[in-house]
Tab-separated table of C-alpha atoms and ligand atoms in Angstrom:
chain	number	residue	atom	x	y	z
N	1	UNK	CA	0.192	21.428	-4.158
N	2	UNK	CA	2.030	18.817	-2.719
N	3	UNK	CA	6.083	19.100	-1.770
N	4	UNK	CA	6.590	15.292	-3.214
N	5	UNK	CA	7.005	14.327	-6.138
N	6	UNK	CA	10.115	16.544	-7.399
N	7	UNK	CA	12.015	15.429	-9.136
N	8	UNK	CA	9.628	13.015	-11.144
N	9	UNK	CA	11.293	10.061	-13.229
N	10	UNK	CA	8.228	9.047	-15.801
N	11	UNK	CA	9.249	5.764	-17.563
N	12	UNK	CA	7.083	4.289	-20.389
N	13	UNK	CA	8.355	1.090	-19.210
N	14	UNK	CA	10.545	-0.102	-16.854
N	15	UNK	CA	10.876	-3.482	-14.835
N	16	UNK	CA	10.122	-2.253	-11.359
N	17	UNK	CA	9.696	1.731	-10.231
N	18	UNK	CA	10.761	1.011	-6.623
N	19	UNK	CA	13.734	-0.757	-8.417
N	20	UNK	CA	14.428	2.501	-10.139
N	21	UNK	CA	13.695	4.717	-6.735
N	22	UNK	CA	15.945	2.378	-4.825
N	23	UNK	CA	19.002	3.243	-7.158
N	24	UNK	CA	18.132	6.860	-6.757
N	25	UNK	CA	17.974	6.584	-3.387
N	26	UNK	CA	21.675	5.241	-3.732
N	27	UNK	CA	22.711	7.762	-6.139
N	28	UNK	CA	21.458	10.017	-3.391
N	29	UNK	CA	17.844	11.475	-4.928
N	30	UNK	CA	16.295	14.059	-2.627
N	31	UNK	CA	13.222	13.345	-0.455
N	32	UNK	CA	10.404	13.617	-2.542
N	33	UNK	CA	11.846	12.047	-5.803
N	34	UNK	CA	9.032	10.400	-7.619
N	35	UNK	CA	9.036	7.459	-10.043
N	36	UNK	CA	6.253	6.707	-12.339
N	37	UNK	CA	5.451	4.350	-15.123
N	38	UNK	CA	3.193	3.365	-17.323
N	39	UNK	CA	4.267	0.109	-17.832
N	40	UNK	CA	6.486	-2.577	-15.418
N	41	UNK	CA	7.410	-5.854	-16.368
N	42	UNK	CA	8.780	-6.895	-13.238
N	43	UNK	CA	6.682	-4.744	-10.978
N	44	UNK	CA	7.124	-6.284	-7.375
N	45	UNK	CA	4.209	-7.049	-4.466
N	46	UNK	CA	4.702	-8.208	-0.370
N	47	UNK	CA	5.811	-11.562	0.117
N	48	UNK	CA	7.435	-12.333	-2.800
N	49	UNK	CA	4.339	-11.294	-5.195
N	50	UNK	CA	4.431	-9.693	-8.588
N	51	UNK	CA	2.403	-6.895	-9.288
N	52	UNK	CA	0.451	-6.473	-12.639
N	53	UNK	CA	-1.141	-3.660	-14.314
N	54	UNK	CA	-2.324	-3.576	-18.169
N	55	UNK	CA	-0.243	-0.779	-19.825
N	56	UNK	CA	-1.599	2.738	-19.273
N	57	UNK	CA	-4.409	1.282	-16.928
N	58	UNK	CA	-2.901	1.373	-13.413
N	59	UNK	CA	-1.073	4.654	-11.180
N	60	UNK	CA	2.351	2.926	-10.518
N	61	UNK	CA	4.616	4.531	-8.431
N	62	UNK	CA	7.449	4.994	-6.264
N	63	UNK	CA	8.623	7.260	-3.550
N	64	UNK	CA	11.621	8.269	-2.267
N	65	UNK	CA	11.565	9.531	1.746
N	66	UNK	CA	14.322	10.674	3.188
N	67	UNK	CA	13.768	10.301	7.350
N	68	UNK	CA	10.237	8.538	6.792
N	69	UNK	CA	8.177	8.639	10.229
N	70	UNK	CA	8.067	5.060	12.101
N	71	UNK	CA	4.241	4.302	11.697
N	72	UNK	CA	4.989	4.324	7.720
N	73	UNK	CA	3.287	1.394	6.432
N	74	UNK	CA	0.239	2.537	8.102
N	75	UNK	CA	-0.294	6.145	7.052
N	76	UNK	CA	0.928	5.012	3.299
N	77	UNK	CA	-1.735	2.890	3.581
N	78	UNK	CA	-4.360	5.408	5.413
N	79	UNK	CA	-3.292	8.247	2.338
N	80	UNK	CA	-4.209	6.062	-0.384
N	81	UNK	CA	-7.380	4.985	1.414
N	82	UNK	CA	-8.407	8.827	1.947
N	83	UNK	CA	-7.853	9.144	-1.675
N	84	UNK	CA	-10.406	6.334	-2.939
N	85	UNK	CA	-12.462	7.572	-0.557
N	86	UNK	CA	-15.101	7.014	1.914
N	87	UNK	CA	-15.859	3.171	1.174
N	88	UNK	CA	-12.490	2.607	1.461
N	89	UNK	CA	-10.998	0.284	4.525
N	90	UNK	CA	-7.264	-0.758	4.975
N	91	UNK	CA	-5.878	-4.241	5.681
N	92	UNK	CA	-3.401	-4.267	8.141
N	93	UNK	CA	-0.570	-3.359	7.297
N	94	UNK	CA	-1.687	-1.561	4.163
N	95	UNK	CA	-3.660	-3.391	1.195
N	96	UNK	CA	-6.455	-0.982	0.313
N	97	UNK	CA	-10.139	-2.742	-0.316
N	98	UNK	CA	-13.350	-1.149	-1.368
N	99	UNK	CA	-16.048	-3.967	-0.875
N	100	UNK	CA	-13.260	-6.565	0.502
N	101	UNK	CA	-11.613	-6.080	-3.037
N	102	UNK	CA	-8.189	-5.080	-2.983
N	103	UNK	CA	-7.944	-1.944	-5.504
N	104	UNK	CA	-4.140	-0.872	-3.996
N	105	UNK	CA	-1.439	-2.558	-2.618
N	106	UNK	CA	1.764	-0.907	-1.326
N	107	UNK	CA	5.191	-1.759	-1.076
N	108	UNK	CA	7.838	-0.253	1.124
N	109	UNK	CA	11.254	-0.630	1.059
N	110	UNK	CA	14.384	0.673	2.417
N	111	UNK	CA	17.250	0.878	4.299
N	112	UNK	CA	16.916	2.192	7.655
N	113	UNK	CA	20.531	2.124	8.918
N	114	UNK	CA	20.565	5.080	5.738
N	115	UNK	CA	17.593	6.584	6.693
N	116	UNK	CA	15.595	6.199	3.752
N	117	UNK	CA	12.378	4.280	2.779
N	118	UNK	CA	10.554	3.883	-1.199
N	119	UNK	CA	6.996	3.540	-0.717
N	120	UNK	CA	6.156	1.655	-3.710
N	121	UNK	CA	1.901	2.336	-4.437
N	122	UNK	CA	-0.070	0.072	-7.167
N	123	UNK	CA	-3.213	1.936	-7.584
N	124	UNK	CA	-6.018	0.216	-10.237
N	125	UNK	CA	-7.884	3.422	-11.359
N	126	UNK	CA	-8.693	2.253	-14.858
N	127	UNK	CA	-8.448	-1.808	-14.919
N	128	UNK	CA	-11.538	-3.131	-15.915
N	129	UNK	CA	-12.786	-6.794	-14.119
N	130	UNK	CA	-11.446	-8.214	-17.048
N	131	UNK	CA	-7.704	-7.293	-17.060
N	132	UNK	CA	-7.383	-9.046	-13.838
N	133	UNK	CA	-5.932	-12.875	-14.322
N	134	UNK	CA	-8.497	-15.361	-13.386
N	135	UNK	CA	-6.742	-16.016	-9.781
N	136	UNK	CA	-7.476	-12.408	-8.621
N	137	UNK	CA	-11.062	-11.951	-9.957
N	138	UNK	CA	-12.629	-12.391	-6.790
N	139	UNK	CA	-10.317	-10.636	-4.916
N	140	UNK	CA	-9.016	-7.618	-6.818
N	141	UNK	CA	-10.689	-4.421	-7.332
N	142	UNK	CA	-10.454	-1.168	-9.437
N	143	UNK	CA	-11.780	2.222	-9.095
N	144	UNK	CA	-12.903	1.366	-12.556
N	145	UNK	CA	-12.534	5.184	-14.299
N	146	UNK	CA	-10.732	5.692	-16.975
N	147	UNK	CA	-6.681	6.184	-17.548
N	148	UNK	CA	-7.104	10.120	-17.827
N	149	UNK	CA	-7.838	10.091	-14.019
N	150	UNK	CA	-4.542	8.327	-13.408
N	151	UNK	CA	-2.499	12.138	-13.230
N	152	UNK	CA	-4.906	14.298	-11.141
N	153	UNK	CA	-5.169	10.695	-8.728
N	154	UNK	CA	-1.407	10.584	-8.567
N	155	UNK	CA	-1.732	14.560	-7.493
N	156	UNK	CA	-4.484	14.002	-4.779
N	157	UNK	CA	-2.012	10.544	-3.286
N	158	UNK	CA	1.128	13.109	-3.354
N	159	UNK	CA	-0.927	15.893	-1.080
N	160	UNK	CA	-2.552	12.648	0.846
N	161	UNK	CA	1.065	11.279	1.277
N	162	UNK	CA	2.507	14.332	2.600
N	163	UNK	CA	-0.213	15.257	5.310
N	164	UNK	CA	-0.508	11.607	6.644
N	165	UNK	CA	3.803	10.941	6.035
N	166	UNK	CA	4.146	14.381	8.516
N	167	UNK	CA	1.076	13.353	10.549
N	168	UNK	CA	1.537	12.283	14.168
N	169	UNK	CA	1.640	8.914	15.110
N	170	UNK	CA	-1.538	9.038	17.293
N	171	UNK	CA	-3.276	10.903	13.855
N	172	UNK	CA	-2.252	7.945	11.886
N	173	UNK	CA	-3.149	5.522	14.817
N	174	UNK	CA	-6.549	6.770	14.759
N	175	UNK	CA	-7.422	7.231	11.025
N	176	UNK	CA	-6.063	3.840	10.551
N	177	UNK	CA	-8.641	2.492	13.528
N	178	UNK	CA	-11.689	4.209	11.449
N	179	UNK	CA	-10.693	2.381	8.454
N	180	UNK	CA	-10.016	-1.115	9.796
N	181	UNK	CA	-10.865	-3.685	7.879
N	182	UNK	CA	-9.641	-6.470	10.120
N	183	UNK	CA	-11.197	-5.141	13.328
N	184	UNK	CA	-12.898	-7.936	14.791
N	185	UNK	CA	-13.080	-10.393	12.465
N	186	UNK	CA	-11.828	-14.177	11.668
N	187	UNK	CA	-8.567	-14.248	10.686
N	188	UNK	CA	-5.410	-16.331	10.062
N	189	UNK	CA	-1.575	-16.161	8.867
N	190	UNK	CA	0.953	-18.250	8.732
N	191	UNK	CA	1.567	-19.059	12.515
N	192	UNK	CA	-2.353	-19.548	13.381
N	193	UNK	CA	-5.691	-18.125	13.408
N	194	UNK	CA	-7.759	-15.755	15.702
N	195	UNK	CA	-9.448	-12.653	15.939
N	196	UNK	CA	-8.273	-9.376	15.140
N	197	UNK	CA	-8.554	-6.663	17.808
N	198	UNK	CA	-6.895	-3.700	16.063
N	199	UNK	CA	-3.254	-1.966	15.927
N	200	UNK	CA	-1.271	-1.037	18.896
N	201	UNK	CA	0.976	2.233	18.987
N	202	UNK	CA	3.561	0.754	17.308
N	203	UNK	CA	1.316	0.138	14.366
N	204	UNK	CA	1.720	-4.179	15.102
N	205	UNK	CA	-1.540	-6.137	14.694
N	206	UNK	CA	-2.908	-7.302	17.849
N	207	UNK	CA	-4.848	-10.437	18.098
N	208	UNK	CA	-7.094	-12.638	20.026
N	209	UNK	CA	-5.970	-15.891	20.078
N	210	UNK	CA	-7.732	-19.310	21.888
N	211	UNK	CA	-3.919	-18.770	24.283
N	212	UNK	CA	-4.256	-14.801	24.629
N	213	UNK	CA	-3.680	-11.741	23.321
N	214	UNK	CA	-0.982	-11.587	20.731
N	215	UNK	CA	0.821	-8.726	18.158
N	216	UNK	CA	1.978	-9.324	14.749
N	217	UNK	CA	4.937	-7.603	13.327
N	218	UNK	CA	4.890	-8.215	9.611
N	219	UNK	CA	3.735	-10.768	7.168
N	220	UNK	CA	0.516	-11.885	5.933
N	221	UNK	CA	-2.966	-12.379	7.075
N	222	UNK	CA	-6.071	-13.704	5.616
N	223	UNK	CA	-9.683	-12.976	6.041
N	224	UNK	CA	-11.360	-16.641	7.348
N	225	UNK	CA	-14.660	-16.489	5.226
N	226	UNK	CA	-17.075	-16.528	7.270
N	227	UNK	CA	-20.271	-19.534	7.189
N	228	UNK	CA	-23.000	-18.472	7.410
N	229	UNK	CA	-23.749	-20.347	10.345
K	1	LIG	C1	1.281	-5.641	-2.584
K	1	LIG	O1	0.094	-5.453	-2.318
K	1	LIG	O2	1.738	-6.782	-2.588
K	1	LIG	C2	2.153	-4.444	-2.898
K	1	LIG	C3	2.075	-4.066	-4.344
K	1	LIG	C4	2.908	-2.855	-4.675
K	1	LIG	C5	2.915	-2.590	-6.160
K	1	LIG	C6	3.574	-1.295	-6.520
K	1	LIG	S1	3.337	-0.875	-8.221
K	1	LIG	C7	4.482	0.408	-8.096
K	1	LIG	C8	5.605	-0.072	-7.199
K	1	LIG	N1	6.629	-0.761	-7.970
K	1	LIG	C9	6.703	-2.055	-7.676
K	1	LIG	O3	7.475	-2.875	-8.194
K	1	LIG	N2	5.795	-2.355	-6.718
K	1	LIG	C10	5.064	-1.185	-6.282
């Protein structure tokens, strides 16, 4: 039994749970507060995305950390992964893919000068292909079981969350390498293309450029599909 997830805010419906964690963070929620919903309407992704989940069919939820470790991104993403299970890979910095299809994407927000971080988790346990708009078919994935596995998931993530939030960096350095689904391939972002060559200690993405060896900090990359040839 997992130490997160007390208290627990369940919402039928709300716009955004990392909205809602974020004013309990304010309001000054203890480490650990959870916020779940079965519904959002407004339910945010990275870079400006929105995040969408059929009522009922999706684990949505938020997480407040009081004092959250530095690699956090990185062992959100690593927890989740652990909970899918062995197939699973992450994407730097944290989308998780079985198959190269994206079935969780994570969020996390904060305010550092306060010391406090909301890792936001979409998790599709119970989407079927079909709930997915037409843009994300070929991308998006779901663990395809069915909504009453959404509760004991959310249990497994919160015992996940705590052993790889209060893991050492090198721990999460290294779990993270065995899942990489970057490592040496194609890829490009927004500033140019290369190949990937794994994370460095401060969980950055490092990467092989025609000029040299580079590091990411944040942002996006993409997968170049490869050929064939
Ligand atoms: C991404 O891959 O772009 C991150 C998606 C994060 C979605 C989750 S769903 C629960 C929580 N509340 C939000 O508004 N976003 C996160």
């Amino acid at each position: 039994m997992s130490g997160l997830g007390s208290p627990r805010l369940h919402l039928r419906r709300t716009d955004s749970t990392n909205e809602r964690a974020r004013e309990l963070a304010a309001l000054g929620a203890p480490h650990g507060t959870l916020v779940t919903a079965s519904r959002q309407t407004a339910g945010r992704g990275r870079q400006g995305r929105s995040w969408v989940a059929p009522d009922g069919r999706g684990l949505l939820c938020s997480l407040l950390l009081r004092d959250p470790p530095r690699l956090l991104p990185l062992a959100a993403g690593v927890a989740v992964a652990s909970v899918v299970g062995v197939p699973a890979l992450v994407k730097w910095p944290n989308d998780v893919l079985v198959d190269g299809r994206k079935v969780a994407g994570i969020l996390v927000e904060g305010r550092p000068q306060e010391r406090w971080a909301v890792v936001g988790i979409g998790l599709n346990v119970a989407l079927q292909p079909e709930d997915f708009p037409p843009e994300l078919r070929e991308t998006a994935g779901t663990l395809g079981q069915g909504p009453e596995a959404i509760e004991p998931t959310l249990e497994r993530l919160l015992e996940a969350l705590e052993h790889w939030i209060t893991a050492s960096p090198e721990d999460v350095l290294e779990a993270f390498r065995t899942r990489d689904a970057l490592l040496g391939r194609a890829i490009r972002w927004a500033g140019g293309e290369g190949r990937a060559a794994g994370v460095d200690p401060e969980g950055r993405l490092m990467v092989q450029t025609r000029q040299g060896r580079m590091t990411l900090e944040a942002g996006e990359v993409h997968l170049v599909p490869s050929t064939g040839t």
